[in-house]
Coordinates of C-alpha atoms in Angstrom, one line a residue:
G109 CA 48.8 23.1 -5.8
L110 CA 46.7 20.4 -4.1
Q111 CA 43.4 22.0 -5.4
D112 CA 44.5 21.5 -9.0
L113 CA 45.9 18.0 -8.3
A114 CA 42.6 16.9 -6.7
A115 CA 40.6 18.4 -9.6
A116 CA 42.6 16.4 -12.2
G117 CA 40.8 13.1 -11.4
E118 CA 40.2 10.2 -9.1
E119 CA 43.6 8.8 -9.4
Q120 CA 45.3 12.0 -8.3
S121 CA 42.8 12.3 -5.4
E122 CA 43.8 8.8 -4.3
E123 CA 47.5 9.8 -4.5
I124 CA 46.8 12.8 -2.1
R125 CA 45.2 10.4 0.5
T126 CA 47.8 7.8 0.2
A127 CA 50.6 10.5 0.5
G128 CA 49.0 11.8 3.8
G129 CA 47.7 15.0 2.2
I130 CA 44.3 15.0 3.7
P131 CA 45.1 16.0 7.3
P132 CA 47.0 19.2 6.2
L133 CA 44.1 20.3 4.0
V134 CA 41.7 19.7 6.9
A135 CA 44.0 21.9 9.0
M136 CA 43.5 24.7 6.7
L137 CA 39.8 25.0 7.3
G138 CA 38.8 28.0 9.6
G139 CA 40.9 28.9 12.7
G140 CA 42.3 32.3 11.4
V141 CA 43.3 30.8 8.0
M142 CA 43.2 33.3 5.1
P143 CA 39.9 32.9 3.2
V144 CA 41.6 32.3 -0.1
V145 CA 43.6 29.4 1.5
E146 CA 40.4 28.0 3.2
S147 CA 38.5 28.2 -0.1
A148 CA 41.4 26.4 -1.8
S149 CA 41.4 23.6 0.8
A150 CA 37.6 23.1 0.9
T151 CA 37.6 22.9 -2.9
A152 CA 40.4 20.3 -2.9
L153 CA 38.7 18.3 -0.2
T154 CA 35.4 18.4 -2.2
H155 CA 37.2 16.9 -5.2
I156 CA 38.9 14.3 -3.1
S157 CA 35.7 13.2 -1.3
Q158 CA 33.9 12.7 -4.7
A159 CA 36.6 10.2 -5.7
S160 CA 36.0 7.3 -3.3
E161 CA 34.6 6.1 0.0
A162 CA 38.2 5.6 1.3
N163 CA 38.8 9.4 0.8
R164 CA 35.6 10.3 2.6
I165 CA 36.6 8.1 5.6
A166 CA 40.0 9.7 5.7
I167 CA 38.5 13.2 5.7
R168 CA 36.2 12.2 8.6
K169 CA 39.1 10.7 10.5
A170 CA 41.1 13.9 10.0
G171 CA 38.2 15.9 11.6
G172 CA 37.1 17.4 8.3
F173 CA 33.4 16.8 8.4
P174 CA 32.3 19.6 11.0
P175 CA 34.3 22.5 9.4
L176 CA 33.2 21.5 5.8
I177 CA 29.6 21.2 6.8
A178 CA 29.8 24.5 8.7
L179 CA 31.1 26.2 5.5
A180 CA 28.4 24.7 3.4
A181 CA 25.8 25.9 5.9
Q182 CA 27.4 29.4 5.9
S183 CA 27.3 29.5 2.0
Y184 CA 23.7 28.3 2.0
K185 CA 22.6 31.0 4.4
N186 CA 24.4 33.9 2.5
G187 CA 23.0 32.5 -0.9
T188 CA 26.4 32.0 -2.5
M189 CA 26.0 28.0 -2.3
K190 CA 29.8 28.0 -2.8
Y191 CA 30.6 25.0 -0.4
V192 CA 27.3 23.1 -0.7
G193 CA 29.0 20.7 -3.2
A194 CA 31.3 19.6 -0.3
M195 CA 28.3 18.8 1.8
T196 CA 26.6 16.7 -1.0
A197 CA 29.9 15.0 -1.8
L198 CA 30.5 13.9 1.7
G199 CA 27.0 12.5 1.8
T200 CA 27.6 9.9 -0.9
G201 CA 28.5 6.4 0.2
T202 CA 27.1 4.1 2.8
N203 CA 29.8 4.1 5.5
P204 CA 27.8 4.0 8.8
Q205 CA 30.5 6.2 10.6
N206 CA 30.4 8.7 7.8
Q207 CA 26.5 8.7 7.9
D208 CA 26.5 9.3 11.7
A209 CA 29.2 12.0 11.6
I210 CA 27.3 14.0 8.9
R211 CA 24.1 13.9 11.1
E212 CA 26.0 14.8 14.3
A213 CA 27.5 17.8 12.4
G214 CA 24.1 19.1 11.4
G215 CA 24.1 18.0 7.8
M216 CA 20.6 16.5 7.7
P217 CA 18.7 19.8 8.0
L218 CA 21.1 21.4 5.7
L219 CA 20.5 18.9 2.9
V220 CA 16.8 19.0 3.5
G221 CA 17.0 22.7 3.0
L222 CA 18.3 22.2 -0.5
L223 CA 15.2 20.2 -1.6
P224 CA 12.8 23.2 -2.3
G225 CA 14.9 24.1 -5.3
G226 CA 12.8 21.6 -7.4
P227 CA 13.5 18.8 -9.7
D228 CA 15.4 20.8 -12.2
S229 CA 17.8 22.3 -9.7
K230 CA 21.3 20.6 -9.8
V231 CA 21.8 21.3 -6.2
T232 CA 18.5 19.7 -5.3
C233 CA 19.2 16.5 -7.2
E234 CA 22.7 16.3 -5.6
A235 CA 21.1 16.7 -2.1
M236 CA 18.5 14.1 -2.9
I237 CA 21.4 11.6 -3.8
A238 CA 23.2 12.4 -0.6
L239 CA 20.0 11.8 1.4
R240 CA 19.5 8.5 -0.4
Y241 CA 23.0 7.4 0.8
L242 CA 22.7 8.8 4.3
T243 CA 19.4 6.9 5.1
F244 CA 20.6 3.6 3.7
E245 CA 20.1 1.1 6.6
N246 CA 20.4 4.0 9.0
P247 CA 17.2 4.4 11.2
T248 CA 18.6 7.4 13.1
N249 CA 19.2 9.2 9.9
S250 CA 15.8 8.2 8.6
N251 CA 14.2 9.8 11.8
A252 CA 16.3 12.9 11.4
L253 CA 15.2 13.3 7.8
R254 CA 11.6 13.2 8.9
E255 CA 12.3 15.6 11.8
A256 CA 13.9 18.1 9.4
G257 CA 10.8 18.1 7.3
G258 CA 12.3 16.2 4.4
I259 CA 9.3 13.9 3.7
T260 CA 7.1 16.7 2.5
W261 CA 9.7 17.9 0.0
M262 CA 10.5 14.4 -1.2
V263 CA 6.8 13.8 -1.8
A264 CA 6.7 17.1 -3.8
L265 CA 9.6 15.8 -6.0
L266 CA 7.6 12.7 -7.0
Q267 CA 5.4 15.0 -9.0
A268 CA 8.1 15.4 -11.6
G269 CA 7.2 12.1 -13.1
P270 CA 8.9 8.7 -13.5
E271 CA 11.2 9.9 -16.3
H272 CA 12.9 12.5 -14.1
P273 CA 16.1 11.1 -12.4
V274 CA 15.4 12.8 -9.1
V275 CA 12.1 10.8 -8.8
T276 CA 14.1 7.6 -8.6
D277 CA 16.3 8.9 -5.8
A278 CA 13.3 10.3 -3.9
V279 CA 11.2 7.1 -4.1
I280 CA 14.2 5.0 -3.2
T281 CA 14.9 7.2 0.0
L282 CA 11.2 7.1 0.9
T283 CA 11.3 3.3 0.7
Q284 CA 14.4 3.1 2.8
I285 CA 13.0 5.4 5.6
V286 CA 9.8 3.4 6.0
D287 CA 11.4 0.0 6.4
G288 CA 10.4 -0.9 10.0
N289 CA 9.7 2.8 10.9
P290 CA 6.0 3.3 11.9
A291 CA 6.3 7.0 12.4
N292 CA 7.5 7.4 8.9
H293 CA 4.6 5.3 7.6
D294 CA 2.2 7.9 9.1
A295 CA 4.3 10.8 8.0
I296 CA 4.3 9.8 4.3
R297 CA 0.5 9.4 4.4
E298 CA 0.0 12.7 6.3
A299 CA 2.3 14.4 3.7
G300 CA 0.0 13.1 0.9
G301 CA 2.7 10.7 -0.4
I302 CA 0.5 7.6 -1.1
R303 CA -1.2 9.0 -4.2
P304 CA 1.9 10.1 -6.1
L305 CA 3.5 6.7 -5.2
I306 CA 0.4 5.0 -6.7
A307 CA 0.7 7.3 -9.8
L308 CA 4.2 5.8 -10.4
L309 CA 2.5 2.4 -11.0
A310 CA 1.4 3.8 -14.3
G311 CA 4.9 3.5 -15.7
D312 CA 6.6 0.5 -17.3
V313 CA 6.6 -2.6 -15.1
A314 CA 10.3 -2.9 -15.5
S315 CA 11.1 0.7 -14.6
E316 CA 13.0 1.6 -11.4
P317 CA 10.4 4.2 -10.2
L318 CA 7.7 1.6 -10.5
I319 CA 9.6 -1.1 -8.7
W320 CA 10.6 1.2 -5.9
A321 CA 7.1 2.7 -5.6
A322 CA 5.6 -0.8 -5.3
R323 CA 8.2 -1.7 -2.7
C324 CA 7.5 1.5 -0.8
L325 CA 3.7 0.8 -0.9
S326 CA 4.3 -2.8 0.5
H327 CA 6.2 -1.3 3.5
L328 CA 3.5 1.4 4.0
T329 CA 0.6 -1.1 4.0
R330 CA 2.1 -4.1 5.7
D331 CA 1.2 -3.1 9.3
N332 CA -0.8 0.1 8.8
T333 CA -4.6 0.0 8.4
A334 CA -4.9 3.6 7.6
N335 CA -2.5 3.3 4.7
R336 CA -4.2 0.3 3.4
N337 CA -7.5 2.2 3.4
V338 CA -5.9 5.1 1.4
V339 CA -4.6 2.8 -1.2
C340 CA -7.8 0.9 -1.6
E341 CA -9.7 4.2 -1.9
Q342 CA -7.8 5.2 -5.0
Q343 CA -10.0 4.2 -7.9
G344 CA -8.4 1.6 -10.2
T345 CA -5.4 0.8 -8.0
I346 CA -6.2 -2.9 -7.3
A347 CA -7.1 -3.4 -11.0
R348 CA -3.8 -1.7 -12.1
L349 CA -1.8 -3.9 -9.6
V350 CA -3.5 -7.1 -10.9
M351 CA -2.8 -6.1 -14.5
L352 CA 0.9 -5.7 -13.7
L353 CA 1.0 -9.3 -12.3
G354 CA 0.5 -10.3 -16.0
S355 CA 4.1 -9.7 -16.7
G356 CA 5.0 -12.7 -14.6
A357 CA 7.4 -13.5 -11.7
E358 CA 10.5 -13.0 -13.9
V359 CA 9.8 -9.3 -13.8
E360 CA 10.6 -7.6 -10.6
G361 CA 8.0 -5.0 -10.8
A362 CA 5.3 -7.7 -11.0
V363 CA 6.7 -9.4 -8.0
M364 CA 6.6 -6.1 -6.0
C365 CA 3.0 -5.5 -7.1
A366 CA 2.0 -9.0 -6.0
D367 CA 3.5 -8.1 -2.5
V368 CA 1.5 -4.9 -2.4
L369 CA -1.7 -6.9 -3.0
R370 CA -0.6 -9.5 -0.3
C371 CA 0.0 -6.7 2.2
L372 CA -3.3 -5.0 1.5
M373 CA -5.0 -8.2 2.6
L374 CA -3.1 -8.5 5.8
G375 CA -5.8 -6.6 7.6
N376 CA -8.2 -9.5 6.9
D377 CA -10.7 -7.2 5.2
D378 CA -12.5 -9.6 2.8
R379 CA -13.7 -6.8 0.7
I380 CA -10.1 -6.3 -0.6
A381 CA -9.8 -10.0 -1.3
V382 CA -13.1 -10.0 -3.2
S383 CA -11.9 -7.0 -5.3
V384 CA -8.6 -8.6 -6.1
L385 CA -10.4 -11.8 -7.2
A386 CA -12.9 -10.0 -9.3
A387 CA -10.1 -8.1 -11.1
M388 CA -8.2 -11.5 -11.6
R389 CA -11.3 -13.1 -13.2
R390 CA -12.1 -10.0 -15.3
Q391 CA -8.6 -9.7 -16.6
G392 CA -7.7 -13.5 -16.9
V393 CA -4.8 -13.2 -14.5
G394 CA -4.1 -16.3 -12.4
L395 CA -7.7 -17.4 -12.3
G396 CA -10.2 -18.7 -14.8
Q397 CA -10.0 -20.5 -18.1
N398 CA -8.4 -17.7 -19.9
A399 CA -5.5 -17.2 -17.3
T400 CA -2.0 -17.1 -18.8
F401 CA -0.3 -18.6 -15.8
S402 CA -1.2 -20.4 -12.6
L403 CA -1.2 -18.3 -9.4
S404 CA 0.2 -21.1 -7.3
D405 CA 3.2 -21.4 -9.6
T406 CA 3.9 -17.7 -10.1
F407 CA 2.9 -15.8 -7.1
P408 CA 2.5 -18.4 -4.2
T409 CA 2.7 -15.8 -1.4
L410 CA -0.2 -13.9 -3.0
L411 CA -2.2 -17.0 -3.3
E412 CA -1.5 -17.8 0.3
G413 CA -2.8 -14.4 1.4
L414 CA -6.0 -14.8 -0.7
T415 CA -6.6 -18.3 0.5
S416 CA -6.3 -17.1 4.1
V417 CA -8.8 -14.3 3.8
V418 CA -11.2 -16.2 1.5
G419 CA -11.1 -19.3 3.7
A420 CA -11.9 -17.1 6.8
R421 CA -14.7 -15.4 4.9
L422 CA -16.2 -18.8 3.9
S423 CA -16.0 -20.1 7.5
A424 CA -17.7 -17.0 8.9
A425 CA -20.4 -17.2 6.2
V426 CA -21.1 -20.9 7.0
K427 CA -21.2 -20.1 10.8
N428 CA -23.1 -16.9 10.8
A429 CA -24.9 -16.2 7.5
K430 CA -28.5 -16.9 7.0
D431 CA -28.7 -15.6 3.4
R432 CA -27.9 -18.2 0.8
G433 CA -26.6 -15.6 -1.5
Q434 CA -23.8 -14.5 0.9
I435 CA -22.7 -18.1 1.4
Q436 CA -22.8 -18.8 -2.3
M437 CA -20.7 -15.9 -3.1
A438 CA -18.0 -16.9 -0.5
L439 CA -18.2 -20.4 -1.9
N440 CA -17.6 -19.3 -5.4
D441 CA -14.4 -17.5 -4.4
A442 CA -13.3 -20.5 -2.4
I443 CA -13.8 -22.8 -5.4
A444 CA -11.9 -20.4 -7.6
L445 CA -8.9 -20.7 -5.3
E446 CA -9.3 -24.5 -4.8
L447 CA -9.7 -24.4 -1.1
P448 CA -9.8 -27.9 0.7
E449 CA -12.7 -30.0 -0.1
D450 CA -13.9 -30.3 3.5
Q451 CA -14.4 -26.5 3.6
L452 CA -16.3 -26.5 0.4
E453 CA -18.5 -29.4 1.6
A454 CA -19.3 -27.7 4.8
A455 CA -20.5 -24.7 2.8
R456 CA -22.6 -26.8 0.4
A457 CA -24.1 -28.7 3.4
R458 CA -25.0 -25.3 4.9
L459 CA -26.7 -24.2 1.6
D460 CA -28.6 -27.5 1.5
A461 CA -29.8 -27.0 5.1
I462 CA -30.9 -23.5 4.4
A463 CA -32.7 -24.6 1.3
A464 CA -34.4 -27.5 3.2
A465 CA -35.4 -25.2 6.0
R466 CA -36.8 -22.7 3.6
A467 CA -38.7 -25.4 1.7
E468 CA -40.1 -26.6 5.0
A469 CA -41.1 -23.1 6.1
I470 CA -42.8 -22.6 2.7
A471 CA -44.8 -25.9 3.1
A472 CA -45.7 -25.0 6.8
R473 CA -46.9 -21.6 5.6
K474 CA -48.9 -23.1 2.8
A475 CA -50.5 -25.6 5.2
R476 CA -51.4 -22.8 7.6
G477 CA -52.9 -20.9 4.6
D478 CA -54.9 -24.1 3.6
R479 CA -56.2 -24.5 7.1
K480 CA -57.1 -21.0 7.5
K481 CA -58.9 -21.0 4.2
A482 CA -60.8 -24.2 5.1
G483 CA -61.9 -22.5 8.3
L484 CA -63.1 -19.5 6.6
D485 CA -65.1 -21.5 4.1
K486 CA -66.8 -23.4 6.9
D487 CA -67.7 -20.2 8.8
K488 CA -69.0 -18.7 5.6
S489 CA -71.3 -21.7 5.0
N490 CA -72.6 -21.6 8.6
N491 CA -73.4 -18.0 8.3
Q492 CA -75.2 -18.5 5.1
N493 CA -77.4 -21.2 6.7
R494 CA -78.3 -18.9 9.6
D495 CA -79.2 -16.1 7.3
T496 CA -81.8 -18.2 5.4
S497 CA -83.5 -20.0 8.2
P498 CA -86.0 -17.2 9.3
D499 CA -87.2 -16.8 5.8
K500 CA -88.0 -20.4 5.5
A501 CA -89.9 -20.4 8.8
G502 CA -92.0 -17.4 7.7
A503 CA -92.8 -19.1 4.4
T504 CA -94.0 -22.2 6.2
T505 CA -96.2 -20.2 8.6
K506 CA -97.8 -18.3 5.7
E507 CA -98.6 -21.6 3.9
N508 CA -100.3 -23.0 7.1
D509 CA -102.4 -19.9 7.5
K510 CA -103.5 -20.0 3.9
S511 CA -104.5 -23.7 4.4
D512 CA -106.7 -22.9 7.4
K513 CA -108.4 -20.1 5.5
D514 CA -109.2 -22.3 2.6
A515 CA -110.7 -24.9 4.9

């Protein structure tokens, strides 16, 4: 029957739809229909939904989503998992009406419930694919995924490592649900998701997991100070991001890593910029005589971010700092980034003024010391004179007495 025809291939599934076969199949779901008939119908619709987006739209229009999802939920609860395939098949594709219909029929919690099976479970992998499609450019579904507890399980799946296919689907989904969604930014951090995302940066710069992990980290850190702090606290992260820049702007992974570094500096924390610059100098990436490319030519937006933070740091040092070392360090970074000459000259003038003031203070201190020393020497001389005067007077008196006696 139709079940066998639908299983024969995509072409046959398309023929069933164009021949008007989908509404009769939907009508055989539930409502007192014999279980064997219902099972055959659900199986046929599963095959049909796997064939194309047009077929899935036709099933939705025929009212097939709610009964198929109800069957999937029932088989999930009783442990047979018989109709779960129908649920994951319906979830593929990016038709907005289909996405919403699956959510409204209770499909999001059901799919999330399939994730604990782990990375080696076929059902888990299929559920992860469905969730990736369902959250594509769909903020409501992204929120529903979080509310169903899906973020925790997706973060757990990242531990499978970059070679596992489910990791790519998980990291793509995480990236989609954080785009413009502050609540999900926080939820991923609270679920411990930032560290495994950083771990994916250890892979090949051209690999999908690394590219999507970097894109996800950019979203997470763009407007979230807490997330920026977590990223920067992970030892070696900035150095690794800088190293990946060395592949150049032709490699998407390097471009994404440059954007992560730019987003990390949006909080105007000059310590981050200093760390980035130090790593660049150390590795010869974008700065220094040994640099293999020019930062302005290859990653202009990153240079713009660095220039903004370093320029503000130099201006603050010139205005507020009294320590020459602090100003000099800020000036060195500004010179490395080739900031405008007027900013550099202002810093140099401030250094000269501090040096002149210091020299003047040293001279004044020396003069005071000299005056004090001169005063002490004079007092000492006067004291010595007073100490010797009575002895001289006594000696003179004795000489006079002796003269009178001789006479």
